[in-house]
mmCIF file with all atom_site columns, C-alpha atoms in Angstrom:
data_model
loop_
_atom_site.group_PDB
_atom_site.id
_atom_site.type_symbol
_atom_site.label_atom_id
_atom_site.label_alt_id
_atom_site.label_comp_id
_atom_site.label_asym_id
_atom_site.label_entity_id
_atom_site.label_seq_id
_atom_site.pdbx_PDB_ins_code
_atom_site.Cartn_x
_atom_site.Cartn_y
_atom_site.Cartn_z
_atom_site.occupancy
_atom_site.B_iso_or_equiv
_atom_site.pdbx_formal_charge
_atom_site.auth_seq_id
_atom_site.auth_comp_id
_atom_site.auth_asym_id
_atom_site.auth_atom_id
_atom_site.pdbx_PDB_model_num
ATOM 1   C CA . MET C 1 1   ? 31.461 -8.177  -25.720 1.00 0.00 ? 6   MET C CA 1
ATOM 2   C CA . LYS C 1 2   ? 31.465 -11.675 -24.232 1.00 0.00 ? 7   LYS C CA 1
ATOM 3   C CA . GLU C 1 3   ? 28.889 -13.553 -22.165 1.00 0.00 ? 8   GLU C CA 1
ATOM 4   C CA . ARG C 1 4   ? 29.709 -15.893 -19.291 1.00 0.00 ? 9   ARG C CA 1
ATOM 5   C CA . PRO C 1 5   ? 27.569 -17.832 -16.787 1.00 0.00 ? 10  PRO C CA 1
ATOM 6   C CA . ILE C 1 6   ? 27.700 -17.051 -13.070 1.00 0.00 ? 11  ILE C CA 1
ATOM 7   C CA . LEU C 1 7   ? 26.085 -18.885 -10.135 1.00 0.00 ? 12  LEU C CA 1
ATOM 8   C CA . PHE C 1 8   ? 23.977 -17.155 -7.485  1.00 0.00 ? 13  PHE C CA 1
ATOM 9   C CA . SER C 1 9   ? 22.148 -18.528 -4.435  1.00 0.00 ? 14  SER C CA 1
ATOM 10  C CA . GLY C 1 10  ? 18.425 -18.031 -3.888  1.00 0.00 ? 15  GLY C CA 1
ATOM 11  C CA . PRO C 1 11  ? 18.722 -15.009 -1.545  1.00 0.00 ? 16  PRO C CA 1
ATOM 12  C CA . MET C 1 12  ? 21.106 -13.302 -3.952  1.00 0.00 ? 17  MET C CA 1
ATOM 13  C CA . VAL C 1 13  ? 18.813 -14.007 -6.923  1.00 0.00 ? 18  VAL C CA 1
ATOM 14  C CA . ARG C 1 14  ? 16.011 -12.269 -5.038  1.00 0.00 ? 19  ARG C CA 1
ATOM 15  C CA . ALA C 1 15  ? 18.337 -9.334  -4.360  1.00 0.00 ? 20  ALA C CA 1
ATOM 16  C CA . LEU C 1 16  ? 19.164 -9.140  -8.074  1.00 0.00 ? 21  LEU C CA 1
ATOM 17  C CA . LEU C 1 17  ? 15.476 -9.132  -8.939  1.00 0.00 ? 22  LEU C CA 1
ATOM 18  C CA . ASP C 1 18  ? 14.602 -6.363  -6.476  1.00 0.00 ? 23  ASP C CA 1
ATOM 19  C CA . GLY C 1 19  ? 17.595 -4.268  -7.568  1.00 0.00 ? 24  GLY C CA 1
ATOM 20  C CA . SER C 1 20  ? 19.408 -4.209  -4.217  1.00 0.00 ? 25  SER C CA 1
ATOM 21  C CA . LYS C 1 21  ? 22.370 -6.274  -5.439  1.00 0.00 ? 26  LYS C CA 1
ATOM 22  C CA . THR C 1 22  ? 24.771 -4.489  -7.787  1.00 0.00 ? 27  THR C CA 1
ATOM 23  C CA . GLN C 1 23  ? 28.070 -6.101  -6.724  1.00 0.00 ? 28  GLN C CA 1
ATOM 24  C CA . THR C 1 24  ? 29.492 -9.556  -6.180  1.00 0.00 ? 29  THR C CA 1
ATOM 25  C CA . ARG C 1 25  ? 32.758 -10.653 -4.608  1.00 0.00 ? 30  ARG C CA 1
ATOM 26  C CA . ARG C 1 26  ? 34.535 -13.818 -5.715  1.00 0.00 ? 31  ARG C CA 1
ATOM 27  C CA . ILE C 1 27  ? 37.819 -15.205 -4.389  1.00 0.00 ? 32  ILE C CA 1
ATOM 28  C CA . VAL C 1 28  ? 40.876 -14.702 -6.600  1.00 0.00 ? 33  VAL C CA 1
ATOM 29  C CA . LYS C 1 29  ? 42.061 -18.271 -7.195  1.00 0.00 ? 34  LYS C CA 1
ATOM 30  C CA . ASN C 1 30  ? 45.682 -17.286 -7.772  1.00 0.00 ? 35  ASN C CA 1
ATOM 31  C CA . GLN C 1 31  ? 46.189 -15.310 -4.553  1.00 0.00 ? 36  GLN C CA 1
ATOM 32  C CA . PRO C 1 32  ? 48.904 -12.617 -4.595  1.00 0.00 ? 37  PRO C CA 1
ATOM 33  C CA . PRO C 1 33  ? 51.940 -13.138 -2.328  1.00 0.00 ? 38  PRO C CA 1
ATOM 34  C CA . ALA C 1 34  ? 51.889 -11.537 1.117   1.00 0.00 ? 39  ALA C CA 1
ATOM 35  C CA . ASP C 1 35  ? 54.442 -8.908  0.078   1.00 0.00 ? 40  ASP C CA 1
ATOM 36  C CA . VAL C 1 36  ? 52.724 -8.016  -3.205  1.00 0.00 ? 41  VAL C CA 1
ATOM 37  C CA . SER C 1 37  ? 53.362 -4.542  -4.578  1.00 0.00 ? 42  SER C CA 1
ATOM 38  C CA . PRO C 1 38  ? 50.372 -2.284  -5.443  1.00 0.00 ? 43  PRO C CA 1
ATOM 39  C CA . ILE C 1 39  ? 47.822 -4.046  -7.654  1.00 0.00 ? 44  ILE C CA 1
ATOM 40  C CA . ARG C 1 40  ? 46.201 -2.590  -10.753 1.00 0.00 ? 45  ARG C CA 1
ATOM 41  C CA . VAL C 1 41  ? 43.253 -3.864  -12.806 1.00 0.00 ? 46  VAL C CA 1
ATOM 42  C CA . ALA C 1 42  ? 43.487 -3.200  -16.542 1.00 0.00 ? 47  ALA C CA 1
ATOM 43  C CA . HIS C 1 43  ? 44.418 -4.723  -19.883 1.00 0.00 ? 48  HIS C CA 1
ATOM 44  C CA . TYR C 1 44  ? 48.003 -5.943  -19.871 1.00 0.00 ? 49  TYR C CA 1
ATOM 45  C CA . HIS C 1 45  ? 50.411 -8.317  -21.591 1.00 0.00 ? 50  HIS C CA 1
ATOM 46  C CA . PRO C 1 46  ? 51.567 -11.053 -19.206 1.00 0.00 ? 51  PRO C CA 1
ATOM 47  C CA . THR C 1 47  ? 55.119 -12.261 -19.615 1.00 0.00 ? 52  THR C CA 1
ATOM 48  C CA . VAL C 1 48  ? 55.450 -15.647 -21.316 1.00 0.00 ? 53  VAL C CA 1
ATOM 49  C CA . ILE C 1 49  ? 58.424 -17.952 -21.745 1.00 0.00 ? 54  ILE C CA 1
ATOM 50  C CA . THR C 1 50  ? 59.261 -18.940 -25.318 1.00 0.00 ? 55  THR C CA 1
ATOM 51  C CA . ARG C 1 51  ? 60.536 -22.358 -26.410 1.00 0.00 ? 56  ARG C CA 1
ATOM 52  C CA . THR C 1 52  ? 64.043 -20.966 -26.322 1.00 0.00 ? 57  THR C CA 1
ATOM 53  C CA . GLY C 1 53  ? 63.636 -19.831 -22.721 1.00 0.00 ? 58  GLY C CA 1
ATOM 54  C CA . ASP C 1 54  ? 63.331 -16.142 -23.515 1.00 0.00 ? 59  ASP C CA 1
ATOM 55  C CA . GLU C 1 55  ? 60.757 -13.865 -21.905 1.00 0.00 ? 60  GLU C CA 1
ATOM 56  C CA . GLU C 1 56  ? 58.426 -11.804 -24.054 1.00 0.00 ? 61  GLU C CA 1
ATOM 57  C CA . PRO C 1 57  ? 55.014 -10.100 -23.757 1.00 0.00 ? 62  PRO C CA 1
ATOM 58  C CA . GLY C 1 58  ? 52.101 -12.473 -24.271 1.00 0.00 ? 63  GLY C CA 1
ATOM 59  C CA . ALA C 1 59  ? 48.660 -11.824 -25.708 1.00 0.00 ? 64  ALA C CA 1
ATOM 60  C CA . GLU C 1 60  ? 46.710 -8.990  -24.101 1.00 0.00 ? 65  GLU C CA 1
ATOM 61  C CA . ILE C 1 61  ? 44.312 -9.964  -21.313 1.00 0.00 ? 66  ILE C CA 1
ATOM 62  C CA . PHE C 1 62  ? 42.121 -8.130  -18.807 1.00 0.00 ? 67  PHE C CA 1
ATOM 63  C CA . GLY C 1 63  ? 42.885 -8.743  -15.174 1.00 0.00 ? 68  GLY C CA 1
ATOM 64  C CA . ALA C 1 64  ? 44.912 -7.752  -12.133 1.00 0.00 ? 69  ALA C CA 1
ATOM 65  C CA . TYR C 1 65  ? 48.682 -7.428  -11.908 1.00 0.00 ? 70  TYR C CA 1
ATOM 66  C CA . SER C 1 66  ? 51.266 -6.100  -9.473  1.00 0.00 ? 71  SER C CA 1
ATOM 67  C CA . ASP C 1 67  ? 53.356 -3.038  -10.269 1.00 0.00 ? 72  ASP C CA 1
ATOM 68  C CA . ASP C 1 68  ? 56.569 -5.044  -10.019 1.00 0.00 ? 73  ASP C CA 1
ATOM 69  C CA . GLY C 1 69  ? 55.321 -7.593  -12.562 1.00 0.00 ? 74  GLY C CA 1
ATOM 70  C CA . GLU C 1 70  ? 55.773 -10.518 -10.164 1.00 0.00 ? 75  GLU C CA 1
ATOM 71  C CA . TRP C 1 71  ? 52.088 -11.434 -9.980  1.00 0.00 ? 76  TRP C CA 1
ATOM 72  C CA . GLY C 1 72  ? 49.095 -11.340 -12.270 1.00 0.00 ? 77  GLY C CA 1
ATOM 73  C CA . SER C 1 73  ? 45.725 -13.005 -12.795 1.00 0.00 ? 78  SER C CA 1
ATOM 74  C CA . LYS C 1 74  ? 43.214 -12.910 -15.643 1.00 0.00 ? 79  LYS C CA 1
ATOM 75  C CA . CYS C 1 75  ? 39.722 -11.930 -14.518 1.00 0.00 ? 80  CYS C CA 1
ATOM 76  C CA . PRO C 1 76  ? 37.475 -14.978 -15.099 1.00 0.00 ? 81  PRO C CA 1
ATOM 77  C CA . TYR C 1 77  ? 34.316 -12.857 -15.077 1.00 0.00 ? 82  TYR C CA 1
ATOM 78  C CA . GLY C 1 78  ? 35.211 -10.511 -17.899 1.00 0.00 ? 83  GLY C CA 1
ATOM 79  C CA . GLU C 1 79  ? 35.652 -6.766  -18.169 1.00 0.00 ? 84  GLU C CA 1
ATOM 80  C CA . PRO C 1 80  ? 33.364 -3.718  -18.234 1.00 0.00 ? 85  PRO C CA 1
ATOM 81  C CA . GLY C 1 81  ? 30.870 -4.113  -21.057 1.00 0.00 ? 86  GLY C CA 1
ATOM 82  C CA . ASP C 1 82  ? 30.844 -7.919  -20.884 1.00 0.00 ? 87  ASP C CA 1
ATOM 83  C CA . ARG C 1 83  ? 27.733 -9.742  -19.705 1.00 0.00 ? 88  ARG C CA 1
ATOM 84  C CA . LEU C 1 84  ? 26.995 -12.373 -17.087 1.00 0.00 ? 89  LEU C CA 1
ATOM 85  C CA . TRP C 1 85  ? 23.955 -14.624 -17.324 1.00 0.00 ? 90  TRP C CA 1
ATOM 86  C CA . VAL C 1 86  ? 22.738 -15.928 -14.003 1.00 0.00 ? 91  VAL C CA 1
ATOM 87  C CA . ARG C 1 87  ? 22.442 -19.602 -13.174 1.00 0.00 ? 92  ARG C CA 1
ATOM 88  C CA . GLU C 1 88  ? 20.010 -20.469 -10.373 1.00 0.00 ? 93  GLU C CA 1
ATOM 89  C CA . THR C 1 89  ? 18.101 -23.527 -9.107  1.00 0.00 ? 94  THR C CA 1
ATOM 90  C CA . TRP C 1 90  ? 15.232 -24.162 -11.525 1.00 0.00 ? 95  TRP C CA 1
ATOM 91  C CA . GLN C 1 91  ? 12.944 -26.606 -13.332 1.00 0.00 ? 96  GLN C CA 1
ATOM 92  C CA . GLY C 1 92  ? 11.735 -26.621 -16.907 1.00 0.00 ? 97  GLY C CA 1
ATOM 93  C CA . PRO C 1 93  ? 10.533 -26.396 -19.504 1.00 0.00 ? 98  PRO C CA 1
ATOM 94  C CA . MET C 1 94  ? 7.049  -26.882 -18.054 1.00 0.00 ? 99  MET C CA 1
ATOM 95  C CA . TRP C 1 95  ? 3.478  -26.447 -19.256 1.00 0.00 ? 100 TRP C CA 1
ATOM 96  C CA . GLU C 1 96  ? -0.012 -27.048 -17.940 1.00 0.00 ? 101 GLU C CA 1
ATOM 97  C CA . GLU C 1 97  ? -1.463 -30.501 -18.536 1.00 0.00 ? 102 GLU C CA 1
ATOM 98  C CA . GLY C 1 98  ? -3.352 -30.595 -21.803 1.00 0.00 ? 103 GLY C CA 1
ATOM 99  C CA . THR C 1 99  ? -1.807 -27.398 -23.166 1.00 0.00 ? 104 THR C CA 1
ATOM 100 C CA . TRP C 1 100 ? 1.107  -28.875 -25.117 1.00 0.00 ? 105 TRP C CA 1
ATOM 101 C CA . ASP C 1 101 ? 1.479  -27.176 -28.500 1.00 0.00 ? 106 ASP C CA 1
ATOM 102 C CA . PRO C 1 102 ? 3.959  -28.755 -30.945 1.00 0.00 ? 107 PRO C CA 1
ATOM 103 C CA . ASP C 1 103 ? 4.463  -25.379 -32.635 1.00 0.00 ? 108 ASP C CA 1
ATOM 104 C CA . THR C 1 104 ? 5.494  -23.582 -29.421 1.00 0.00 ? 109 THR C CA 1
ATOM 105 C CA . ASP C 1 105 ? 9.133  -23.206 -28.400 1.00 0.00 ? 110 ASP C CA 1
ATOM 106 C CA . TYR C 1 106 ? 9.090  -24.033 -24.685 1.00 0.00 ? 111 TYR C CA 1
ATOM 107 C CA . HIS C 1 107 ? 12.794 -23.386 -24.213 1.00 0.00 ? 112 HIS C CA 1
ATOM 108 C CA . LYS C 1 108 ? 12.233 -19.953 -22.670 1.00 0.00 ? 113 LYS C CA 1
ATOM 109 C CA . PRO C 1 109 ? 12.299 -18.595 -19.091 1.00 0.00 ? 114 PRO C CA 1
ATOM 110 C CA . GLU C 1 110 ? 8.515  -18.055 -19.181 1.00 0.00 ? 115 GLU C CA 1
ATOM 111 C CA . PHE C 1 111 ? 8.100  -21.842 -19.213 1.00 0.00 ? 116 PHE C CA 1
ATOM 112 C CA . CYS C 1 112 ? 10.398 -22.404 -16.210 1.00 0.00 ? 117 CYS C CA 1
ATOM 113 C CA . GLU C 1 113 ? 9.973  -22.258 -12.451 1.00 0.00 ? 118 GLU C CA 1
ATOM 114 C CA . TYR C 1 114 ? 12.651 -20.913 -10.115 1.00 0.00 ? 119 TYR C CA 1
ATOM 115 C CA . ARG C 1 115 ? 13.289 -21.962 -6.540  1.00 0.00 ? 120 ARG C CA 1
ATOM 116 C CA . ALA C 1 116 ? 14.207 -18.401 -5.508  1.00 0.00 ? 121 ALA C CA 1
ATOM 117 C CA . ASP C 1 117 ? 10.596 -17.348 -6.146  1.00 0.00 ? 122 ASP C CA 1
ATOM 118 C CA . GLY C 1 118 ? 9.502  -19.390 -3.122  1.00 0.00 ? 123 GLY C CA 1
ATOM 119 C CA . GLY C 1 119 ? 6.987  -21.634 -4.837  1.00 0.00 ? 124 GLY C CA 1
ATOM 120 C CA . PRO C 1 120 ? 6.399  -25.322 -4.031  1.00 0.00 ? 125 PRO C CA 1
ATOM 121 C CA . ILE C 1 121 ? 8.608  -28.049 -5.438  1.00 0.00 ? 126 ILE C CA 1
ATOM 122 C CA . PRO C 1 122 ? 7.354  -28.459 -9.008  1.00 0.00 ? 127 PRO C CA 1
ATOM 123 C CA . GLU C 1 123 ? 5.702  -31.623 -10.244 1.00 0.00 ? 128 GLU C CA 1
ATOM 124 C CA . TYR C 1 124 ? 5.840  -32.584 -13.887 1.00 0.00 ? 129 TYR C CA 1
ATOM 125 C CA . VAL C 1 125 ? 5.030  -35.490 -16.174 1.00 0.00 ? 130 VAL C CA 1
ATOM 126 C CA . ASP C 1 126 ? 7.517  -36.755 -18.739 1.00 0.00 ? 131 ASP C CA 1
ATOM 127 C CA . PHE C 1 127 ? 6.679  -37.921 -22.250 1.00 0.00 ? 132 PHE C CA 1
ATOM 128 C CA . GLU C 1 128 ? 5.926  -41.403 -20.876 1.00 0.00 ? 133 GLU C CA 1
ATOM 129 C CA . ASP C 1 129 ? 3.409  -39.992 -18.354 1.00 0.00 ? 134 ASP C CA 1
ATOM 130 C CA . ASN C 1 130 ? 5.666  -40.659 -15.365 1.00 0.00 ? 135 ASN C CA 1
ATOM 131 C CA . LEU C 1 131 ? 5.228  -38.158 -12.511 1.00 0.00 ? 136 LEU C CA 1
ATOM 132 C CA . HIS C 1 132 ? 8.354  -36.433 -11.193 1.00 0.00 ? 137 HIS C CA 1
ATOM 133 C CA . GLN C 1 133 ? 9.032  -33.839 -8.514  1.00 0.00 ? 138 GLN C CA 1
ATOM 134 C CA . GLY C 1 134 ? 12.140 -31.778 -7.887  1.00 0.00 ? 139 GLY C CA 1
ATOM 135 C CA . TRP C 1 135 ? 14.494 -28.960 -8.834  1.00 0.00 ? 140 TRP C CA 1
ATOM 136 C CA . LYS C 1 136 ? 17.450 -28.913 -11.186 1.00 0.00 ? 141 LYS C CA 1
ATOM 137 C CA . PRO C 1 137 ? 20.808 -27.703 -9.790  1.00 0.00 ? 142 PRO C CA 1
ATOM 138 C CA . SER C 1 138 ? 21.883 -24.236 -10.877 1.00 0.00 ? 143 SER C CA 1
ATOM 139 C CA . ILE C 1 139 ? 25.138 -25.572 -12.345 1.00 0.00 ? 144 ILE C CA 1
ATOM 140 C CA . HIS C 1 140 ? 23.091 -27.403 -15.010 1.00 0.00 ? 145 HIS C CA 1
ATOM 141 C CA . MET C 1 141 ? 21.052 -24.386 -16.143 1.00 0.00 ? 146 MET C CA 1
ATOM 142 C CA . PRO C 1 142 ? 21.406 -23.756 -19.905 1.00 0.00 ? 147 PRO C CA 1
ATOM 143 C CA . ARG C 1 143 ? 21.516 -20.263 -21.354 1.00 0.00 ? 148 ARG C CA 1
ATOM 144 C CA . TRP C 1 144 ? 17.932 -20.367 -22.626 1.00 0.00 ? 149 TRP C CA 1
ATOM 145 C CA . ALA C 1 145 ? 16.544 -20.895 -19.102 1.00 0.00 ? 150 ALA C CA 1
ATOM 146 C CA . SER C 1 146 ? 18.330 -17.909 -17.560 1.00 0.00 ? 151 SER C CA 1
ATOM 147 C CA . ARG C 1 147 ? 16.009 -14.999 -16.748 1.00 0.00 ? 152 ARG C CA 1
ATOM 148 C CA . ILE C 1 148 ? 18.649 -12.550 -15.454 1.00 0.00 ? 153 ILE C CA 1
ATOM 149 C CA . THR C 1 149 ? 21.414 -10.935 -17.501 1.00 0.00 ? 154 THR C CA 1
ATOM 150 C CA . LEU C 1 150 ? 23.935 -8.515  -15.978 1.00 0.00 ? 155 LEU C CA 1
ATOM 151 C CA . GLU C 1 151 ? 26.279 -6.056  -17.664 1.00 0.00 ? 156 GLU C CA 1
ATOM 152 C CA . ILE C 1 152 ? 29.625 -5.527  -15.937 1.00 0.00 ? 157 ILE C CA 1
ATOM 153 C CA . THR C 1 153 ? 30.248 -1.858  -15.124 1.00 0.00 ? 158 THR C CA 1
ATOM 154 C CA . GLY C 1 154 ? 33.430 -2.154  -13.075 1.00 0.00 ? 159 GLY C CA 1
ATOM 155 C CA . VAL C 1 155 ? 36.069 -4.598  -11.832 1.00 0.00 ? 160 VAL C CA 1
ATOM 156 C CA . ARG C 1 156 ? 38.648 -4.211  -9.084  1.00 0.00 ? 161 ARG C CA 1
ATOM 157 C CA . VAL C 1 157 ? 40.623 -6.347  -6.643  1.00 0.00 ? 162 VAL C CA 1
ATOM 158 C CA . GLU C 1 158 ? 40.773 -5.808  -2.890  1.00 0.00 ? 163 GLU C CA 1
ATOM 159 C CA . ARG C 1 159 ? 41.014 -7.613  0.430   1.00 0.00 ? 164 ARG C CA 1
ATOM 160 C CA . LEU C 1 160 ? 37.679 -9.076  1.509   1.00 0.00 ? 165 LEU C CA 1
ATOM 161 C CA . GLN C 1 161 ? 37.612 -7.180  4.795   1.00 0.00 ? 166 GLN C CA 1
ATOM 162 C CA . SER C 1 162 ? 38.179 -3.869  2.990   1.00 0.00 ? 167 SER C CA 1
ATOM 163 C CA . ILE C 1 163 ? 34.493 -3.823  2.071   1.00 0.00 ? 168 ILE C CA 1
ATOM 164 C CA . SER C 1 164 ? 32.727 -0.600  3.055   1.00 0.00 ? 169 SER C CA 1
ATOM 165 C CA . GLU C 1 165 ? 29.279 -0.279  4.581   1.00 0.00 ? 170 GLU C CA 1
ATOM 166 C CA . ALA C 1 166 ? 27.876 1.034   1.293   1.00 0.00 ? 171 ALA C CA 1
ATOM 167 C CA . ASP C 1 167 ? 29.446 -1.797  -0.705  1.00 0.00 ? 172 ASP C CA 1
ATOM 168 C CA . ALA C 1 168 ? 28.124 -4.378  1.769   1.00 0.00 ? 173 ALA C CA 1
ATOM 169 C CA . ALA C 1 169 ? 24.620 -3.030  1.171   1.00 0.00 ? 174 ALA C CA 1
ATOM 170 C CA . ALA C 1 170 ? 25.285 -3.193  -2.595  1.00 0.00 ? 175 ALA C CA 1
ATOM 171 C CA . GLU C 1 171 ? 26.059 -6.909  -2.142  1.00 0.00 ? 176 GLU C CA 1
ATOM 172 C CA . GLY C 1 172 ? 22.332 -7.359  -1.554  1.00 0.00 ? 177 GLY C CA 1
ATOM 173 C CA . VAL C 1 173 ? 22.251 -8.311  2.126   1.00 0.00 ? 178 VAL C CA 1
ATOM 174 C CA . GLU C 1 174 ? 18.719 -8.075  3.467   1.00 0.00 ? 179 GLU C CA 1
ATOM 175 C CA . SER C 1 175 ? 17.740 -5.026  5.505   1.00 0.00 ? 180 SER C CA 1
ATOM 176 C CA . LEU C 1 176 ? 15.259 -5.447  8.351   1.00 0.00 ? 181 LEU C CA 1
ATOM 177 C CA . ARG C 1 177 ? 13.336 -2.533  9.829   1.00 0.00 ? 182 ARG C CA 1
ATOM 178 C CA . ASN C 1 178 ? 12.274 -3.147  13.412  1.00 0.00 ? 183 ASN C CA 1
ATOM 179 C CA . GLU C 1 179 ? 12.374 0.066   15.452  1.00 0.00 ? 184 GLU C CA 1
ATOM 180 C CA . GLY C 1 180 ? 15.205 1.230   13.236  1.00 0.00 ? 185 GLY C CA 1
ATOM 181 C CA . GLU C 1 181 ? 17.268 -0.271  10.446  1.00 0.00 ? 186 GLU C CA 1
ATOM 182 C CA . TYR C 1 182 ? 19.008 -3.588  10.996  1.00 0.00 ? 187 TYR C CA 1
ATOM 183 C CA . TRP C 1 183 ? 20.384 -6.322  8.764   1.00 0.00 ? 188 TRP C CA 1
ATOM 184 C CA . LYS C 1 184 ? 19.873 -10.060 8.514   1.00 0.00 ? 189 LYS C CA 1
ATOM 185 C CA . ASP C 1 185 ? 22.225 -12.469 10.283  1.00 0.00 ? 190 ASP C CA 1
ATOM 186 C CA . TYR C 1 186 ? 22.678 -15.278 7.738   1.00 0.00 ? 191 TYR C CA 1
ATOM 187 C CA . LEU C 1 187 ? 24.443 -17.604 10.180  1.00 0.00 ? 192 LEU C CA 1
ATOM 188 C CA . ARG C 1 188 ? 21.815 -17.608 12.921  1.00 0.00 ? 193 ARG C CA 1
ATOM 189 C CA . SER C 1 189 ? 18.586 -17.059 10.991  1.00 0.00 ? 194 SER C CA 1
ATOM 190 C CA . THR C 1 190 ? 16.448 -20.179 10.589  1.00 0.00 ? 195 THR C CA 1
ATOM 191 C CA . GLU C 1 191 ? 13.161 -21.132 8.966   1.00 0.00 ? 196 GLU C CA 1
ATOM 192 C CA . ARG C 1 192 ? 11.418 -20.456 12.299  1.00 0.00 ? 197 ARG C CA 1
ATOM 193 C CA . CYS C 1 193 ? 13.147 -17.147 12.976  1.00 0.00 ? 198 CYS C CA 1
ATOM 194 C CA . ASP C 1 194 ? 14.266 -15.304 9.859   1.00 0.00 ? 199 ASP C CA 1
ATOM 195 C CA . GLU C 1 195 ? 14.964 -11.952 11.493  1.00 0.00 ? 200 GLU C CA 1
ATOM 196 C CA . LEU C 1 196 ? 17.946 -12.419 13.807  1.00 0.00 ? 201 LEU C CA 1
ATOM 197 C CA . ILE C 1 197 ? 19.868 -9.232  13.250  1.00 0.00 ? 202 ILE C CA 1
ATOM 198 C CA . CYS C 1 198 ? 23.193 -7.545  12.625  1.00 0.00 ? 203 CYS C CA 1
ATOM 199 C CA . ILE C 1 199 ? 23.646 -3.872  13.438  1.00 0.00 ? 204 ILE C CA 1
ATOM 200 C CA . ASN C 1 200 ? 25.113 -2.949  10.053  1.00 0.00 ? 205 ASN C CA 1
ATOM 201 C CA . ALA C 1 201 ? 25.308 -4.205  6.470   1.00 0.00 ? 206 ALA C CA 1
ATOM 202 C CA . ARG C 1 202 ? 29.009 -5.014  6.718   1.00 0.00 ? 207 ARG C CA 1
ATOM 203 C CA . ASP C 1 203 ? 28.478 -7.417  9.611   1.00 0.00 ? 208 ASP C CA 1
ATOM 204 C CA . SER C 1 204 ? 25.542 -8.961  7.756   1.00 0.00 ? 209 SER C CA 1
ATOM 205 C CA . PHE C 1 205 ? 27.771 -9.530  4.729   1.00 0.00 ? 210 PHE C CA 1
ATOM 206 C CA . ARG C 1 206 ? 30.353 -11.189 7.000   1.00 0.00 ? 211 ARG C CA 1
ATOM 207 C CA . THR C 1 207 ? 27.720 -13.745 8.087   1.00 0.00 ? 212 THR C CA 1
ATOM 208 C CA . LEU C 1 208 ? 26.633 -14.288 4.481   1.00 0.00 ? 213 LEU C CA 1
ATOM 209 C CA . TRP C 1 209 ? 30.227 -14.862 3.367   1.00 0.00 ? 214 TRP C CA 1
ATOM 210 C CA . ASP C 1 210 ? 30.856 -17.447 6.094   1.00 0.00 ? 215 ASP C CA 1
ATOM 211 C CA . ARG C 1 211 ? 27.557 -19.175 5.344   1.00 0.00 ? 216 ARG C CA 1
ATOM 212 C CA . ILE C 1 212 ? 28.459 -19.546 1.664   1.00 0.00 ? 217 ILE C CA 1
ATOM 213 C CA . ASN C 1 213 ? 32.197 -20.225 1.987   1.00 0.00 ? 218 ASN C CA 1
ATOM 214 C CA . GLY C 1 214 ? 32.465 -21.953 5.366   1.00 0.00 ? 219 GLY C CA 1
ATOM 215 C CA . ASP C 1 215 ? 33.491 -21.122 8.906   1.00 0.00 ? 220 ASP C CA 1
ATOM 216 C CA . GLY C 1 216 ? 36.599 -18.947 9.009   1.00 0.00 ? 221 GLY C CA 1
ATOM 217 C CA . ALA C 1 217 ? 36.282 -17.761 5.400   1.00 0.00 ? 222 ALA C CA 1
ATOM 218 C CA . TRP C 1 218 ? 35.854 -14.124 6.453   1.00 0.00 ? 223 TRP C CA 1
ATOM 219 C CA . ALA C 1 219 ? 38.743 -14.302 8.915   1.00 0.00 ? 224 ALA C CA 1
ATOM 220 C CA . ALA C 1 220 ? 41.029 -15.587 6.134   1.00 0.00 ? 225 ALA C CA 1
ATOM 221 C CA . ASN C 1 221 ? 40.618 -12.178 4.446   1.00 0.00 ? 226 ASN C CA 1
ATOM 222 C CA . PRO C 1 222 ? 41.497 -13.310 0.896   1.00 0.00 ? 227 PRO C CA 1
ATOM 223 C CA . TRP C 1 223 ? 41.940 -11.066 -2.107  1.00 0.00 ? 228 TRP C CA 1
ATOM 224 C CA . VAL C 1 224 ? 38.676 -10.953 -4.045  1.00 0.00 ? 229 VAL C CA 1
ATOM 225 C CA . TRP C 1 225 ? 37.395 -9.799  -7.399  1.00 0.00 ? 230 TRP C CA 1
ATOM 226 C CA . VAL C 1 226 ? 34.837 -7.041  -6.921  1.00 0.00 ? 231 VAL C CA 1
ATOM 227 C CA . VAL C 1 227 ? 32.508 -7.130  -9.915  1.00 0.00 ? 232 VAL C CA 1
ATOM 228 C CA . GLU C 1 228 ? 30.007 -4.287  -10.254 1.00 0.00 ? 233 GLU C CA 1
ATOM 229 C CA . PHE C 1 229 ? 27.087 -4.623  -12.649 1.00 0.00 ? 234 PHE C CA 1
ATOM 230 C CA . LYS C 1 230 ? 23.672 -3.475  -13.746 1.00 0.00 ? 235 LYS C CA 1
ATOM 231 C CA . ARG C 1 231 ? 20.747 -5.635  -14.761 1.00 0.00 ? 236 ARG C CA 1
ATOM 232 C CA . ILE C 1 232 ? 19.714 -5.417  -18.411 1.00 0.00 ? 237 ILE C CA 1
#
């Protein structure tokens, strides 16, 4: 079992915490060719070229590969049974003024604040009594500050637009119930109006994908890793 970090935005962190998000899709960096043969996801031995120019099976890896052997890619997120620890925007370690205890280990999530929780921008005083205010970027979060750990339960590869309605809901898009069930539009919603709607989860996920990856990202329809997980 291996552990790896993974970044999530604030809305997706909240979806992880409330249990509505059990999947994530990430673009396959080494995209298959347009005429790729059927793709499988499993352990396999990629072909390597020796110093003498001969081809031979390489070390076993877990990832995706085409039936004809012309394309393959190692999964950067791991395999079922591996774990992902979540990086999110944060600040810490922190403690109340006058409560510092030299015998306490403050390098724990309980002494951190997280932007996804919706609290105010934290203020803190350094060891020289200088006042600071702000968040730390998720990319800089160390393992000790992570409060969410996920166990991978499944991995597959598919075209982005192949996502089903059920899988779109499992991506954690926000459902809105106003005279029926609707879903958040992540492209048009603003701080003033947070409930502009989509009529289904799949369309909501389309807006989320374009918001995260840029205009036209959904239309590009790339191959993506589909990583399923459970929170532990």
